[in-house]
Amino acid sequence: MKKKSILLTFVLTMSLIFSTAAYAASTTATKDIPIGGSGEMEMVGSIEPTVLSVTMPSVVPFNISNSLTTENKVISPRIKMKNNSSIPVSITVSYTEVDISKLKNTSWCNDANVGPRQIAIGLEKEEVKDEMPTGLSNAKWLWANQWQYMEVLSLAANQEDALYVVGAMGQDVMENTTFTVTPTFIVSRTY
């Protein structure tokens, strides 16, 4: 009787140990280890990053004028953005605050199809290094005072790229004045 009890305890203990191990891990490779033998198991862990870091300017001055002969009416500096993270990131505009109150009788347009008294500003990814775009075909237009969630740039780990401010304006828009365009950028992990 005592032998049956010890044997039953041993069988139950072994079944609990091996059933727990079988359910605890989902593996693709297995190895048989004989009783009394030994074996190794490689365990691979992943460290998830907790900090996303992107460097970008906080102020970008630009000029817009109908005197430019190109489709793009903006002269903009190169807006360099660098992903300092070890994972890829996406840079999205979520909202753009626009103040054109100093531009009398002018309204905002959400694309390049501006009327005589309209203005539109967007962002365009750099295609040729250090060369400002002359056209508007790849522009991503900023919507005035509205939520938008528009991806403007995707950066691989530790990658640097650039954007330019682009724009269009109607022939009757008053020049020699200022206005502000303040996009809010969101940096998020891409998968």
GROMACS .gro file of C-alpha atoms in nm:
model
  191
    1MET     CA    1   0.000   0.000   0.000
    2LYS     CA    2   0.282   0.233   0.092
    3LYS     CA    3   0.453   0.160  -0.244
    4LYS     CA    4   0.129   0.244  -0.431
    5SER     CA    5   0.099   0.573  -0.244
    6ILE     CA    6   0.460   0.671  -0.318
    7LEU     CA    7   0.421   0.568  -0.683
    8LEU     CA    8   0.093   0.762  -0.714
    9THR     CA    9   0.251   1.072  -0.555
   10PHE     CA   10   0.548   1.043  -0.792
   11VAL     CA   11   0.323   1.005  -1.099
   12LEU     CA   12   0.103   1.299  -0.998
   13THR     CA   13   0.405   1.519  -0.926
   14MET     CA   14   0.566   1.435  -1.259
   15SER     CA   15   0.242   1.494  -1.450
   16LEU     CA   16   0.198   1.834  -1.285
   17ILE     CA   17   0.555   1.934  -1.360
   18PHE     CA   18   0.545   1.827  -1.723
   19SER     CA   19   0.193   1.952  -1.789
   20THR     CA   20   0.283   2.293  -1.649
   21ALA     CA   21   0.593   2.311  -1.869
   22ALA     CA   22   0.392   2.212  -2.173
   23TYR     CA   23   0.136   2.487  -2.118
   24ALA     CA   24   0.378   2.756  -2.006
   25ALA     CA   25   0.568   2.787  -2.330
   26SER     CA   26   0.479   2.790  -2.693
   27THR     CA   27   0.786   2.658  -2.873
   28THR     CA   28   0.858   2.535  -3.220
   29ALA     CA   29   1.170   2.326  -3.148
   30THR     CA   30   1.176   2.046  -2.889
   31LYS     CA   31   1.437   1.803  -2.762
   32ASP     CA   32   1.399   1.469  -2.579
   33ILE     CA   33   1.604   1.436  -2.261
   34PRO     CA   34   1.636   1.085  -2.117
   35ILE     CA   35   1.557   1.025  -1.749
   36GLY     CA   36   1.863   1.109  -1.549
   37GLY     CA   37   2.005   1.315  -1.839
   38SER     CA   38   2.044   1.687  -1.881
   39GLY     CA   39   1.989   1.942  -2.158
   40GLU     CA   40   2.004   2.311  -2.236
   41MET     CA   41   1.728   2.546  -2.340
   42GLU     CA   42   1.790   2.884  -2.507
   43MET     CA   43   1.562   3.159  -2.380
   44VAL     CA   44   1.529   3.479  -2.586
   45GLY     CA   45   1.396   3.799  -2.429
   46SER     CA   46   1.296   4.126  -2.591
   47ILE     CA   47   1.344   4.471  -2.444
   48GLU     CA   48   1.073   4.709  -2.553
   49PRO     CA   49   1.181   5.074  -2.581
   50THR     CA   50   1.001   5.314  -2.354
   51VAL     CA   51   1.131   5.644  -2.492
   52LEU     CA   52   1.078   5.769  -2.846
   53SER     CA   53   1.302   6.060  -2.934
   54VAL     CA   54   1.287   6.271  -3.249
   55THR     CA   55   1.478   6.596  -3.300
   56MET     CA   56   1.303   6.869  -3.500
   57PRO     CA   57   1.306   7.249  -3.502
   58SER     CA   58   1.056   7.441  -3.289
   59VAL     CA   59   1.032   7.747  -3.518
   60VAL     CA   60   1.045   7.749  -3.899
   61PRO     CA   61   1.036   8.089  -4.071
   62PHE     CA   62   0.919   8.089  -4.434
   63ASN     CA   63   0.822   8.340  -4.702
   64ILE     CA   64   0.536   8.313  -4.946
   65SER     CA   65   0.500   8.532  -5.252
   66ASN     CA   66   0.325   8.542  -5.588
   67SER     CA   67   0.647   8.680  -5.739
   68LEU     CA   68   0.786   8.324  -5.747
   69THR     CA   69   0.740   8.174  -6.093
   70THR     CA   70   0.712   7.818  -5.961
   71GLU     CA   71   0.391   7.640  -5.862
   72ASN     CA   72   0.520   7.634  -5.502
   73LYS     CA   73   0.502   7.995  -5.375
   74VAL     CA   74   0.700   7.932  -5.053
   75ILE     CA   75   1.068   7.977  -4.977
   76SER     CA   76   1.138   7.747  -4.685
   77PRO     CA   77   1.444   7.626  -4.499
   78ARG     CA   78   1.513   7.252  -4.490
   79ILE     CA   79   1.327   7.112  -4.186
   80LYS     CA   80   1.557   6.836  -4.064
   81MET     CA   81   1.403   6.562  -3.847
   82LYS     CA   82   1.608   6.286  -3.687
   83ASN     CA   83   1.485   5.972  -3.517
   84ASN     CA   84   1.711   5.915  -3.214
   85SER     CA   85   1.523   5.597  -3.120
   86SER     CA   86   1.625   5.240  -3.188
   87ILE     CA   87   1.290   5.165  -3.353
   88PRO     CA   88   1.106   5.313  -3.655
   89VAL     CA   89   0.869   5.603  -3.591
   90SER     CA   90   0.593   5.787  -3.772
   91ILE     CA   91   0.551   6.165  -3.755
   92THR     CA   92   0.192   6.278  -3.788
   93VAL     CA   93   0.025   6.619  -3.786
   94SER     CA   94  -0.277   6.599  -3.559
   95TYR     CA   95  -0.395   6.959  -3.557
   96THR     CA   96  -0.286   7.288  -3.712
   97GLU     CA   97  -0.359   7.622  -3.551
   98VAL     CA   98  -0.376   7.893  -3.817
   99ASP     CA   99  -0.401   8.268  -3.761
  100ILE     CA  100  -0.448   8.468  -4.082
  101SER     CA  101  -0.629   8.757  -3.912
  102LYS     CA  102  -0.369   9.008  -4.044
  103LEU     CA  103  -0.442   8.898  -4.402
  104LYS     CA  104  -0.748   9.112  -4.471
  105ASN     CA  105  -1.021   8.953  -4.686
  106THR     CA  106  -0.829   8.625  -4.708
  107SER     CA  107  -0.945   8.275  -4.623
  108TRP     CA  108  -0.769   7.943  -4.580
  109CYS     CA  109  -0.781   7.662  -4.835
  110ASN     CA  110  -0.713   7.297  -4.741
  111ASP     CA  111  -0.540   7.215  -5.073
  112ALA     CA  112  -0.356   7.374  -5.365
  113ASN     CA  113  -0.676   7.482  -5.545
  114VAL     CA  114  -0.679   7.832  -5.401
  115GLY     CA  115  -0.916   8.105  -5.509
  116PRO     CA  116  -0.807   8.468  -5.570
  117ARG     CA  117  -0.825   8.553  -5.197
  118GLN     CA  118  -0.712   8.222  -5.046
  119ILE     CA  119  -0.392   8.080  -4.907
  120ALA     CA  120  -0.284   7.720  -4.843
  121ILE     CA  121   0.021   7.581  -4.664
  122GLY     CA  122   0.144   7.223  -4.656
  123LEU     CA  123   0.448   7.006  -4.595
  124GLU     CA  124   0.642   6.805  -4.849
  125LYS     CA  125   0.905   6.537  -4.792
  126GLU     CA  126   1.246   6.616  -4.935
  127GLU     CA  127   1.303   6.424  -5.257
  128VAL     CA  128   1.642   6.567  -5.358
  129LYS     CA  129   1.879   6.652  -5.072
  130ASP     CA  130   1.897   7.026  -5.001
  131GLU     CA  131   1.664   7.108  -5.290
  132MET     CA  132   1.337   7.285  -5.216
  133PRO     CA  133   1.037   7.151  -5.412
  134THR     CA  134   0.910   7.367  -5.697
  135GLY     CA  135   0.586   7.176  -5.755
  136LEU     CA  136   0.301   7.080  -5.525
  137SER     CA  137   0.211   6.729  -5.643
  138ASN     CA  138   0.351   6.557  -5.329
  139ALA     CA  139   0.237   6.817  -5.077
  140LYS     CA  140   0.040   6.717  -4.771
  141TRP     CA  141  -0.191   7.008  -4.694
  142LEU     CA  142  -0.251   7.144  -4.346
  143TRP     CA  143  -0.611   7.199  -4.247
  144ALA     CA  144  -0.676   7.519  -4.055
  145ASN     CA  145  -0.797   7.478  -3.697
  146GLN     CA  146  -0.919   7.120  -3.748
  147TRP     CA  147  -0.813   6.773  -3.637
  148GLN     CA  148  -0.649   6.588  -3.921
  149TYR     CA  149  -0.409   6.299  -3.828
  150MET     CA  150  -0.193   6.308  -4.141
  151GLU     CA  151   0.139   6.123  -4.158
  152VAL     CA  152   0.408   6.351  -4.298
  153LEU     CA  153   0.720   6.142  -4.244
  154SER     CA  154   0.822   5.790  -4.154
  155LEU     CA  155   1.171   5.737  -4.012
  156ALA     CA  156   1.365   5.414  -3.961
  157ALA     CA  157   1.568   5.369  -3.642
  158ASN     CA  158   1.831   5.645  -3.615
  159GLN     CA  159   1.735   5.782  -3.957
  160GLU     CA  160   1.737   6.148  -4.058
  161ASP     CA  161   1.515   6.300  -4.328
  162ALA     CA  162   1.368   6.641  -4.408
  163LEU     CA  163   1.049   6.829  -4.496
  164TYR     CA  164   0.986   7.164  -4.661
  165VAL     CA  165   0.702   7.410  -4.612
  166VAL     CA  166   0.514   7.451  -4.942
  167GLY     CA  167   0.222   7.671  -5.032
  168ALA     CA  168  -0.013   7.832  -5.277
  169MET     CA  169  -0.177   8.171  -5.271
  170GLY     CA  170  -0.434   8.354  -5.478
  171GLN     CA  171  -0.335   8.656  -5.685
  172ASP     CA  172  -0.537   8.897  -5.467
  173VAL     CA  173  -0.385   8.798  -5.130
  174MET     CA  174  -0.225   9.097  -4.959
  175GLU     CA  175   0.155   9.078  -4.930
  176ASN     CA  176   0.393   9.243  -4.677
  177THR     CA  177   0.224   9.100  -4.368
  178THR     CA  178   0.261   8.799  -4.141
  179PHE     CA  179   0.051   8.502  -4.040
  180THR     CA  180   0.117   8.194  -3.826
  181VAL     CA  181   0.072   7.826  -3.894
  182THR     CA  182   0.137   7.599  -3.594
  183PRO     CA  183   0.107   7.225  -3.662
  184THR     CA  184   0.106   6.982  -3.369
  185PHE     CA  185   0.323   6.678  -3.441
  186ILE     CA  186   0.274   6.334  -3.288
  187VAL     CA  187   0.561   6.086  -3.287
  188SER     CA  188   0.453   5.723  -3.264
  189ARG     CA  189   0.609   5.382  -3.304
  190THR     CA  190   0.559   5.212  -3.639
  191TYR     CA  191   0.539   4.837  -3.672
   0.00000   0.00000   0.00000
